[in-house]
Short mmCIF file of C-alpha atoms and ligand atoms in Angstrom, two decimals:
data_model
loop_
_atom_site.label_atom_id
_atom_site.label_comp_id
_atom_site.label_asym_id
_atom_site.label_seq_id
_atom_site.Cartn_x
_atom_site.Cartn_y
_atom_site.Cartn_z
CA MET A 1 -181.83 -160.14 11.06
CA THR A 2 -181.27 -157.44 8.44
CA ASP A 3 -181.36 -158.34 4.87
CA PHE A 4 -178.92 -155.21 4.28
CA THR A 5 -175.54 -155.76 5.43
CA TYR A 6 -171.89 -155.00 4.73
CA ARG A 7 -169.90 -157.34 2.68
CA ASN A 8 -166.41 -156.85 1.49
CA GLY A 9 -166.64 -153.33 2.02
CA GLU A 10 -169.72 -152.65 0.91
CA LEU A 11 -173.50 -152.80 1.86
CA HIS A 12 -175.61 -155.39 -0.04
CA ALA A 13 -179.33 -156.02 -0.29
CA GLU A 14 -179.47 -159.57 0.10
CA ASP A 15 -176.53 -160.71 -1.97
CA VAL A 16 -176.51 -157.69 -4.24
CA PRO A 17 -174.01 -155.01 -3.73
CA LEU A 18 -176.00 -151.55 -3.76
CA SER A 19 -173.66 -150.08 -6.10
CA ARG A 20 -174.66 -152.32 -8.66
CA ILE A 21 -178.19 -151.33 -8.25
CA ALA A 22 -177.36 -147.76 -8.29
CA ALA A 23 -175.30 -147.96 -11.44
CA GLU A 24 -177.89 -149.94 -13.34
CA VAL A 25 -181.03 -148.03 -12.24
CA GLY A 26 -179.71 -144.65 -10.83
CA THR A 27 -180.72 -142.89 -7.61
CA PRO A 28 -182.65 -142.33 -5.69
CA VAL A 29 -183.93 -145.74 -5.57
CA TYR A 30 -186.11 -147.98 -3.43
CA CYS A 31 -184.47 -151.25 -2.90
CA TYR A 32 -186.50 -153.97 -1.03
CA SER A 33 -185.33 -157.33 -0.03
CA SER A 34 -188.24 -160.10 -0.67
CA THR A 35 -186.52 -162.50 1.79
CA GLY A 36 -187.03 -159.74 4.46
CA ILE A 37 -190.70 -159.55 3.38
CA GLU A 38 -191.42 -162.92 3.38
CA ARG A 39 -189.68 -163.62 7.06
CA GLN A 40 -191.59 -160.87 8.37
CA ALA A 41 -194.78 -162.22 6.86
CA THR A 42 -194.22 -165.61 8.18
CA ARG A 43 -193.49 -164.61 11.67
CA PHE A 44 -197.12 -163.39 11.47
CA LEU A 45 -198.63 -165.89 10.13
CA LYS A 46 -196.84 -168.44 12.54
CA ALA A 47 -197.57 -166.71 15.64
CA PHE A 48 -201.12 -166.89 14.88
CA ALA A 49 -200.70 -170.50 13.81
CA ASP A 50 -203.15 -172.17 16.64
CA GLN A 51 -205.74 -169.34 16.25
CA PRO A 52 -208.61 -169.05 13.67
CA ALA A 53 -206.76 -166.19 12.08
CA SER A 54 -206.34 -164.69 8.60
CA ILE A 55 -203.84 -161.71 7.69
CA HIS A 56 -204.57 -158.80 5.43
CA TYR A 57 -201.60 -156.90 4.36
CA ALA A 58 -202.23 -153.10 4.46
CA VAL A 59 -201.52 -152.33 1.11
CA LYS A 60 -200.96 -148.67 1.61
CA ALA A 61 -197.52 -149.53 3.48
CA ASN A 62 -196.21 -150.54 0.10
CA SER A 63 -198.39 -151.10 -2.81
CA ASN A 64 -196.27 -152.05 -5.70
CA LEU A 65 -197.91 -154.97 -7.26
CA ALA A 66 -194.95 -156.95 -7.19
CA VAL A 67 -194.67 -156.72 -2.98
CA ILE A 68 -198.64 -157.84 -2.90
CA ARG A 69 -197.99 -160.96 -5.13
CA LEU A 70 -195.05 -161.85 -3.09
CA LEU A 71 -197.37 -161.85 -0.04
CA ALA A 72 -200.23 -163.35 -1.75
CA LYS A 73 -198.07 -166.19 -2.87
CA LEU A 74 -197.75 -166.85 1.16
CA GLY A 75 -201.58 -166.97 1.54
CA VAL A 76 -201.77 -163.10 2.79
CA GLY A 77 -204.71 -161.51 1.85
CA ALA A 78 -205.15 -157.29 1.49
CA ASP A 79 -206.73 -154.63 3.56
CA VAL A 80 -207.41 -151.82 0.89
CA VAL A 81 -208.58 -148.19 1.64
CA SER A 82 -209.44 -147.02 -2.18
CA GLU A 83 -210.81 -148.40 -5.48
CA GLY A 84 -207.29 -148.03 -6.45
CA GLU A 85 -205.69 -150.22 -3.69
CA LEU A 86 -208.48 -152.86 -4.25
CA ARG A 87 -207.71 -152.92 -7.93
CA ARG A 88 -203.83 -153.77 -7.12
CA ALA A 89 -204.90 -156.16 -4.86
CA LEU A 90 -206.76 -157.85 -7.54
CA ALA A 91 -204.19 -157.29 -10.04
CA ALA A 92 -201.82 -158.65 -7.76
CA GLY A 93 -204.01 -162.06 -7.62
CA VAL A 94 -205.15 -161.60 -4.09
CA PRO A 95 -208.50 -163.48 -4.26
CA ALA A 96 -211.55 -161.17 -3.44
CA GLN A 97 -212.67 -163.39 -0.55
CA LYS A 98 -209.19 -162.42 0.83
CA ILE A 99 -209.85 -158.49 0.61
CA VAL A 100 -211.09 -156.28 3.56
CA PHE A 101 -212.22 -152.71 2.43
CA SER A 102 -211.02 -150.25 5.05
CA GLY A 103 -211.25 -146.33 5.35
CA VAL A 104 -213.40 -143.42 6.69
CA GLY A 105 -214.73 -142.15 3.41
CA LYS A 106 -215.54 -144.62 0.96
CA SER A 107 -217.60 -143.21 -1.83
CA ALA A 108 -220.62 -144.82 -3.47
CA GLU A 109 -218.45 -145.80 -6.66
CA GLU A 110 -215.95 -147.47 -4.76
CA MET A 111 -218.68 -149.48 -2.73
CA GLU A 112 -220.22 -150.44 -6.00
CA PHE A 113 -216.75 -151.58 -7.24
CA ALA A 114 -216.21 -153.58 -3.98
CA LEU A 115 -219.67 -155.30 -3.87
CA GLY A 116 -218.93 -156.22 -7.54
CA ARG A 117 -216.15 -158.07 -6.53
CA ASP A 118 -217.39 -159.62 -3.85
CA ILE A 119 -214.70 -159.07 -1.31
CA PHE A 120 -214.66 -160.66 1.80
CA GLN A 121 -215.79 -157.77 4.09
CA ILE A 122 -216.44 -153.90 4.22
CA ASN A 123 -215.53 -152.37 7.10
CA VAL A 124 -218.04 -149.52 8.11
CA GLU A 125 -217.09 -146.48 9.98
CA SER A 126 -219.99 -144.31 10.29
CA GLU A 127 -224.05 -144.11 10.34
CA PRO A 128 -224.26 -142.16 6.95
CA GLU A 129 -221.76 -144.57 5.66
CA LEU A 130 -223.64 -147.61 6.67
CA ARG A 131 -226.87 -146.43 5.15
CA LEU A 132 -225.31 -145.38 1.43
CA LEU A 133 -223.57 -149.04 1.52
CA SER A 134 -227.35 -150.21 2.34
CA ALA A 135 -228.35 -148.15 -0.79
CA VAL A 136 -225.97 -149.21 -3.18
CA ALA A 137 -226.13 -152.95 -1.96
CA SER A 138 -229.78 -152.78 -2.57
CA ARG A 139 -229.70 -151.51 -5.92
CA MET A 140 -227.27 -153.98 -7.18
CA GLY A 141 -229.11 -156.76 -5.61
CA LYS A 142 -226.19 -157.66 -3.39
CA THR A 143 -225.50 -158.09 0.38
CA ALA A 144 -222.56 -156.12 1.82
CA ARG A 145 -220.86 -158.44 4.54
CA ILE A 146 -219.57 -155.72 6.73
CA ALA A 147 -217.81 -155.10 10.15
CA LEU A 148 -218.37 -152.14 11.96
CA ARG A 149 -215.20 -150.14 12.98
CA VAL A 150 -215.38 -148.93 16.42
CA ASN A 151 -213.37 -145.96 18.02
CA PRO A 152 -212.63 -147.53 21.53
CA ASP A 153 -211.23 -144.28 22.80
CA VAL A 154 -207.83 -145.72 23.55
CA ASP A 155 -204.32 -143.79 23.22
CA ALA A 156 -202.02 -145.86 21.15
CA ARG A 157 -198.87 -143.81 22.55
CA THR A 158 -197.58 -143.37 18.91
CA HIS A 159 -197.02 -140.04 17.17
CA ALA A 160 -200.07 -137.82 17.26
CA LYS A 161 -200.50 -137.97 13.12
CA ILE A 162 -200.70 -141.53 13.03
CA SER A 163 -202.96 -142.41 16.24
CA THR A 164 -206.51 -143.29 15.29
CA GLY A 165 -208.12 -144.73 18.18
CA LYS A 166 -209.05 -141.75 20.34
CA LYS A 167 -212.30 -140.26 20.67
CA GLU A 168 -211.09 -137.02 18.90
CA ASN A 169 -209.90 -138.73 16.02
CA LYS A 170 -211.93 -139.18 12.85
CA PHE A 171 -211.94 -142.93 12.94
CA GLY A 172 -214.67 -145.32 13.59
CA ILE A 173 -217.70 -145.17 15.35
CA GLU A 174 -218.06 -144.37 19.16
CA ILE A 175 -218.00 -147.82 21.07
CA ASP A 176 -220.85 -146.51 23.03
CA ARG A 177 -223.01 -146.22 20.04
CA ALA A 178 -221.99 -149.42 18.31
CA GLN A 179 -224.61 -151.84 19.61
CA GLU A 180 -227.16 -149.43 18.51
CA ILE A 181 -225.74 -149.18 14.93
CA TYR A 182 -225.10 -152.70 14.68
CA ARG A 183 -228.55 -153.47 15.60
CA LEU A 184 -229.61 -151.09 12.29
CA ALA A 185 -226.97 -152.65 10.31
CA ALA A 186 -228.98 -155.89 10.93
CA ASP A 187 -232.33 -154.26 9.98
CA LEU A 188 -231.15 -152.26 6.91
CA PRO A 189 -231.34 -154.16 3.47
CA GLY A 190 -228.51 -155.16 1.52
CA ILE A 191 -226.45 -155.29 4.80
CA SER A 192 -225.16 -158.42 6.74
CA PRO A 193 -223.20 -157.38 10.08
CA GLN A 194 -220.56 -160.16 10.49
CA GLY A 195 -218.17 -158.63 13.28
CA ILE A 196 -216.29 -155.65 14.78
CA ALA A 197 -213.20 -153.95 13.49
CA VAL A 198 -210.57 -151.65 15.17
CA HIS A 199 -207.55 -150.17 14.32
CA ILE A 200 -205.77 -147.65 17.05
CA GLY A 201 -203.09 -146.49 15.34
CA SER A 202 -199.49 -147.10 13.82
CA GLN A 203 -196.01 -147.75 15.05
CA LEU A 204 -197.26 -148.91 18.68
CA THR A 205 -194.22 -149.84 20.24
CA ARG A 206 -195.94 -151.42 23.24
CA LEU A 207 -198.77 -153.79 23.81
CA SER A 208 -200.93 -152.25 26.45
CA PRO A 209 -202.74 -149.80 24.19
CA PHE A 210 -203.72 -153.10 22.27
CA ASP A 211 -204.73 -155.03 25.38
CA LEU A 212 -207.20 -152.03 26.46
CA ALA A 213 -208.60 -151.62 23.09
CA PHE A 214 -209.12 -155.39 22.41
CA GLN A 215 -210.76 -155.79 25.72
CA ARG A 216 -213.54 -152.88 24.94
CA VAL A 217 -213.97 -154.65 21.75
CA ALA A 218 -214.59 -158.22 23.65
CA GLU A 219 -216.80 -156.72 25.88
CA LEU A 220 -219.02 -155.34 22.94
CA VAL A 221 -218.75 -158.75 21.20
CA ARG A 222 -220.56 -160.06 24.49
CA GLN A 223 -222.97 -157.39 24.77
CA LEU A 224 -224.07 -157.79 20.91
CA ARG A 225 -224.55 -161.66 21.55
CA ALA A 226 -226.45 -161.07 24.53
CA GLU A 227 -228.71 -159.30 22.50
CA GLY A 228 -228.92 -162.15 20.19
CA MET A 229 -226.70 -160.50 17.17
CA THR A 230 -224.50 -162.48 15.06
CA VAL A 231 -220.77 -161.84 15.42
CA SER A 232 -218.41 -163.98 13.71
CA GLN A 233 -215.47 -161.93 12.94
CA LEU A 234 -213.13 -159.71 14.90
CA ASP A 235 -210.79 -157.36 12.70
CA LEU A 236 -208.15 -156.24 14.88
CA GLY A 237 -206.32 -153.94 12.46
CA GLY A 238 -202.58 -153.57 12.33
CA GLY A 239 -200.03 -151.11 14.16
CA ILE A 240 -197.25 -153.40 15.37
CA GLY A 241 -194.42 -151.33 15.35
CA ILE A 242 -190.69 -151.60 13.81
CA SER A 243 -187.32 -150.61 15.21
CA TYR A 244 -186.15 -147.77 13.32
CA ARG A 245 -183.84 -146.13 16.28
CA GLY A 246 -183.16 -149.14 18.69
CA GLU A 247 -187.19 -149.23 19.79
CA VAL A 248 -188.06 -153.03 20.69
CA PRO A 249 -191.48 -153.35 19.36
CA PRO A 250 -193.78 -156.19 20.36
CA ASP A 251 -193.01 -159.77 19.30
CA PRO A 252 -195.94 -161.19 17.15
CA VAL A 253 -195.71 -164.04 19.54
CA ASP A 254 -196.63 -161.89 22.63
CA TYR A 255 -199.08 -160.06 20.71
CA ALA A 256 -200.66 -163.29 19.48
CA GLN A 257 -200.71 -164.37 23.34
CA LEU A 258 -202.38 -161.37 23.82
CA VAL A 259 -205.07 -161.50 21.57
CA LYS A 260 -205.53 -165.40 22.54
CA ARG A 261 -205.98 -164.43 26.25
CA VAL A 262 -208.57 -161.56 25.53
CA THR A 263 -210.59 -163.22 22.67
CA ALA A 264 -210.82 -166.69 24.82
CA GLY A 265 -214.30 -167.84 24.78
CA LEU A 266 -215.67 -165.62 22.09
CA ASP A 267 -215.43 -168.30 19.25
CA VAL A 268 -214.71 -165.47 16.29
CA SER A 269 -212.68 -165.69 13.48
CA LEU A 270 -209.75 -163.00 13.69
CA ALA A 271 -208.78 -160.81 10.77
CA PHE A 272 -205.32 -158.69 11.15
CA GLU A 273 -204.01 -155.88 8.78
CA PRO A 274 -200.31 -155.28 9.72
CA GLY A 275 -198.67 -152.98 7.05
CA ARG A 276 -195.31 -151.64 8.33
CA TYR A 277 -194.40 -154.83 10.26
CA ILE A 278 -194.36 -156.74 7.11
CA VAL A 279 -192.27 -154.20 4.79
CA GLY A 280 -190.97 -151.47 7.01
CA ASN A 281 -187.43 -152.86 7.77
CA ALA A 282 -187.26 -154.66 4.29
CA GLY A 283 -186.74 -151.82 2.30
CA ILE A 284 -184.18 -149.06 2.00
CA LEU A 285 -184.01 -145.92 -0.02
CA VAL A 286 -180.43 -145.38 -1.87
CA SER A 287 -179.35 -141.90 -2.44
CA ARG A 288 -176.26 -140.42 -4.00
CA ILE A 289 -174.39 -137.60 -2.51
CA LEU A 290 -174.38 -134.48 -4.64
CA TYR A 291 -172.61 -131.95 -2.43
CA VAL A 292 -171.02 -131.64 0.70
CA LYS A 293 -171.40 -128.00 1.89
CA GLN A 294 -169.77 -126.57 4.84
CA GLY A 295 -172.39 -123.57 6.00
CA LEU A 296 -171.77 -121.18 8.50
CA SER A 297 -172.74 -123.17 11.54
CA ARG A 298 -173.49 -126.60 10.05
CA ARG A 299 -172.20 -128.88 7.48
CA PHE A 300 -174.76 -130.26 5.00
CA VAL A 301 -174.97 -133.31 3.12
CA ILE A 302 -177.20 -132.73 0.05
CA GLN A 303 -178.21 -136.07 -1.57
CA ASP A 304 -180.31 -136.63 -4.77
CA ALA A 305 -183.08 -138.09 -2.35
CA ALA A 306 -185.43 -135.61 -1.03
CA MET A 307 -188.88 -135.20 0.97
CA ASN A 308 -191.03 -136.03 -2.23
CA ASP A 309 -188.97 -139.37 -2.40
CA LEU A 310 -189.61 -139.98 1.46
CA ILE A 311 -191.75 -137.68 3.40
CA ARG A 312 -191.64 -139.34 6.86
CA PRO A 313 -188.80 -137.40 8.39
CA SER A 314 -190.60 -133.69 7.14
CA LEU A 315 -194.01 -135.09 8.24
CA TYR A 316 -193.54 -136.88 11.49
CA GLU A 317 -190.18 -136.10 12.37
CA ALA A 318 -189.64 -139.64 11.89
CA TRP A 319 -186.01 -140.87 12.50
CA HIS A 320 -184.58 -142.90 9.63
CA GLU A 321 -181.03 -144.66 10.16
CA ILE A 322 -178.93 -143.37 7.20
CA VAL A 323 -175.56 -145.03 6.64
CA PRO A 324 -172.65 -144.83 3.65
CA VAL A 325 -172.89 -147.93 1.31
CA LYS A 326 -169.21 -148.05 1.53
CA GLU A 327 -168.07 -149.26 4.77
CA PRO A 328 -166.60 -147.06 7.16
CA ALA A 329 -163.26 -147.95 8.14
CA ALA A 330 -163.44 -149.08 11.91
CA GLY A 331 -162.88 -146.31 14.32
CA VAL A 332 -162.89 -143.41 12.00
CA SER A 333 -164.15 -140.40 13.56
CA LEU A 334 -167.55 -139.03 12.85
CA ASP A 335 -168.81 -135.56 11.69
CA ALA A 336 -172.15 -134.21 12.90
CA VAL A 337 -173.96 -133.33 9.73
CA ASP A 338 -177.36 -132.40 8.21
CA ILE A 339 -178.57 -134.69 5.26
CA VAL A 340 -180.91 -132.93 3.59
CA GLY A 341 -182.40 -133.25 -0.20
CA PRO A 342 -182.51 -130.74 -3.05
CA VAL A 343 -185.94 -129.64 -2.40
CA CYS A 344 -186.69 -126.09 -1.93
CA GLU A 345 -188.02 -126.36 1.69
CA THR A 346 -186.01 -126.23 4.74
CA GLY A 347 -188.24 -129.17 5.81
CA ASP A 348 -186.46 -131.18 3.58
CA THR A 349 -184.22 -132.71 5.91
CA PHE A 350 -183.42 -136.43 6.85
CA ALA A 351 -181.27 -135.87 9.56
CA THR A 352 -179.86 -133.10 11.52
CA GLU A 353 -176.60 -132.84 13.49
CA ARG A 354 -176.16 -136.91 12.75
CA PRO A 355 -173.06 -138.54 13.17
CA LEU A 356 -171.60 -139.72 9.95
CA SER A 357 -168.37 -141.00 8.45
CA PRO A 358 -166.49 -138.65 6.19
CA VAL A 359 -168.53 -138.67 2.96
CA GLU A 360 -167.89 -136.89 -0.56
CA SER A 361 -169.81 -136.07 -3.32
CA GLY A 362 -170.64 -139.08 -5.49
CA ASP A 363 -170.97 -141.32 -2.57
CA LEU A 364 -174.14 -143.62 -1.97
CA LEU A 365 -176.27 -143.13 1.18
CA ALA A 366 -178.55 -145.61 2.34
CA ILE A 367 -181.77 -144.77 4.40
CA LEU A 368 -183.00 -147.52 6.27
CA SER A 369 -186.28 -148.94 7.43
CA ALA A 370 -187.84 -147.08 4.04
CA GLY A 371 -189.99 -149.93 2.92
CA ALA A 372 -193.23 -148.92 4.47
CA TYR A 373 -194.81 -145.75 3.99
CA GLY A 374 -191.92 -144.24 1.59
CA ALA A 375 -192.81 -145.04 -2.09
CA THR A 376 -196.48 -145.13 -1.55
CA MET A 377 -196.07 -141.47 0.17
CA SER A 378 -193.75 -140.07 -2.62
CA SER A 379 -195.01 -137.52 -5.19
CA SER A 380 -193.50 -135.42 -8.26
CA TYR A 381 -193.14 -132.15 -6.28
CA ASN A 382 -190.39 -129.99 -7.50
CA THR A 383 -191.26 -131.88 -10.86
CA ARG A 384 -188.94 -134.57 -9.59
CA LEU A 385 -189.38 -138.14 -11.27
CA LEU A 386 -190.81 -140.74 -8.96
CA ALA A 387 -188.08 -142.97 -7.54
CA PRO A 388 -188.00 -146.31 -9.01
CA GLU A 389 -188.44 -149.60 -7.02
CA VAL A 390 -186.34 -152.77 -7.14
CA LEU A 391 -187.06 -155.99 -5.67
CA VAL A 392 -183.94 -158.34 -4.61
CA ARG A 393 -184.05 -162.34 -4.46
CA GLY A 394 -180.81 -163.52 -3.41
CA SER A 395 -178.31 -162.39 -6.10
CA VAL A 396 -181.15 -161.31 -8.59
CA PHE A 397 -182.63 -157.90 -8.53
CA SER A 398 -185.70 -156.86 -10.66
CA VAL A 399 -186.95 -153.03 -11.42
CA ILE A 400 -190.55 -153.63 -10.25
CA ARG A 401 -191.13 -150.02 -10.89
CA PRO A 402 -188.99 -148.23 -13.45
CA ARG A 403 -188.30 -144.77 -13.01
CA PRO A 404 -190.85 -142.48 -15.04
CA SER A 405 -189.47 -140.26 -18.34
CA PHE A 406 -190.05 -136.38 -18.21
CA GLU A 407 -191.99 -136.98 -21.31
CA GLU A 408 -194.55 -139.21 -19.18
CA LEU A 409 -194.60 -136.67 -16.46
CA LEU A 410 -195.18 -133.71 -18.63
CA SER A 411 -197.71 -135.26 -20.85
CA GLN A 412 -200.15 -135.68 -17.96
CA ASP A 413 -200.72 -131.78 -17.89
CA LYS A 414 -202.95 -130.55 -20.92
CA ILE A 415 -202.79 -126.66 -22.12
CA PRO A 416 -206.21 -125.66 -23.10
CA ASP A 417 -206.42 -124.46 -26.67
CA TRP A 418 -207.72 -121.29 -25.40
CA LEU A 419 -204.17 -120.54 -23.90
CA GLY A 420 -202.62 -121.02 -27.62
CA GLN A 421 -199.71 -122.78 -28.68
CA GLY A 422 -196.19 -121.81 -27.29
N1 LLP B 501 -205.50 -150.88 9.13
C1 LLP B 501 -205.89 -149.59 9.03
C2 LLP B 501 -207.51 -149.51 9.10
C3 LLP B 501 -205.05 -148.59 8.97
O1 LLP B 501 -205.38 -147.29 8.81
C4 LLP B 501 -203.45 -148.85 8.93
C5 LLP B 501 -202.68 -147.63 8.98
C6 LLP B 501 -203.18 -150.18 8.90
C7 LLP B 501 -204.16 -151.33 9.00
C8 LLP B 501 -201.97 -150.63 8.87
O2 LLP B 501 -201.18 -150.16 9.99
P1 LLP B 501 -199.46 -150.46 10.36
O3 LLP B 501 -199.59 -151.82 10.74
O4 LLP B 501 -198.79 -150.47 9.06
O5 LLP B 501 -198.94 -149.91 11.48
N2 LLP B 501 -197.94 -142.76 7.09
C9 LLP B 501 -197.73 -143.36 8.38
C10 LLP B 501 -198.33 -144.41 8.92
C11 LLP B 501 -200.02 -144.29 8.55
C12 LLP B 501 -200.65 -145.65 8.83
C13 LLP B 501 -202.00 -145.21 8.48
N3 LLP B 501 -203.14 -146.15 8.39
C14 LLP B 501 -196.07 -143.57 8.65
O6 LLP B 501 -195.40 -143.25 7.68
O7 LLP B 501 -195.69 -143.50 9.75
#
């Protein structure tokens, strides 16, 4: 299934040897397989082929315009959480009618921008947000099509930092108040409530939390209908996990079956917001080893990718498989090493006591499953340049974001006149 395989002793992205990309673009570099992205999106689309469902790719997972465009060409829409992401989706060619605007803290300016583009749906997460949206839409003479994002108080059983559906999380409107707020929405000027949205977390590796959350949402829909409310849309969020370390995440076919069972008889259109599932396994981060240093008790492999390029290990203790680009000889003995970056923080560690075949300075490493929440969460901490991004198609690769220059990076800062010339 993987699009990154060893051929002739070297790891390839589709048909391109990674050493070629490293030589031409430099390291660290993100590398995505277009075939892998398309395959995942197609799997999701196919799983829902017999249900009235639309897919809105969660742009935050990987927001490169080329990636969004690749998906738009398959008919996939976008789920955005900021004006910036909305602009990206539009610039990449996603029709406004396929864009959902999620997020717990939209500003009046962002609402205005979204209403001006007439996007498909705005997911509202609180009463104050609903009232502000009503005011903004009324002022513009527009009607905002909204879904209420509810918080079903369900434990997604994923990492605490990416769990969003418990009552102590900041997201959504508590489900017990949803009826009251939906009624309010129907009464407010400039608002047209069309449904309910829910998203309980990310990297879910089992189906049961979805089941519980969706059942609560289905019950809410029945209650709203009993009151005479119109509910035509159900946005069931994203969250399907991927395999980082042998996890067996839910198959979209089983997920679709669950959805079909829970929503049977509701007569609603469904929307989904997958992010990680589509791009996570289809991307890697390629780095070059700078030094191998024997410490007092540990052996450190110091590579040129750092926590600013991929923050997931530091932030979530996330496990990413790391393999040498040069295929290790069969049966070679493995050393336990710490794989670290050059940033001045102990947290800049990608792996601790990880078995790795013998490597040396100059060798390339591939950090796998870095296609989601990798480049989008990167920064220029330590005044390091953002890693470039490359998209592979068969034997061709294209730089879809070049490495910026130091001049570009430094020119973003301005020294006030009153500090004088250097
Ligand atoms: N919809 C909403 C409203 C979301 O908040 C998210 C993710 C998604 C959809 C997409 O979820 P996915 O299908 O990708 O699980 N940076 C973290 C993940 C944060 C997810 C935030 N919300 C990580 O690297 O694990």
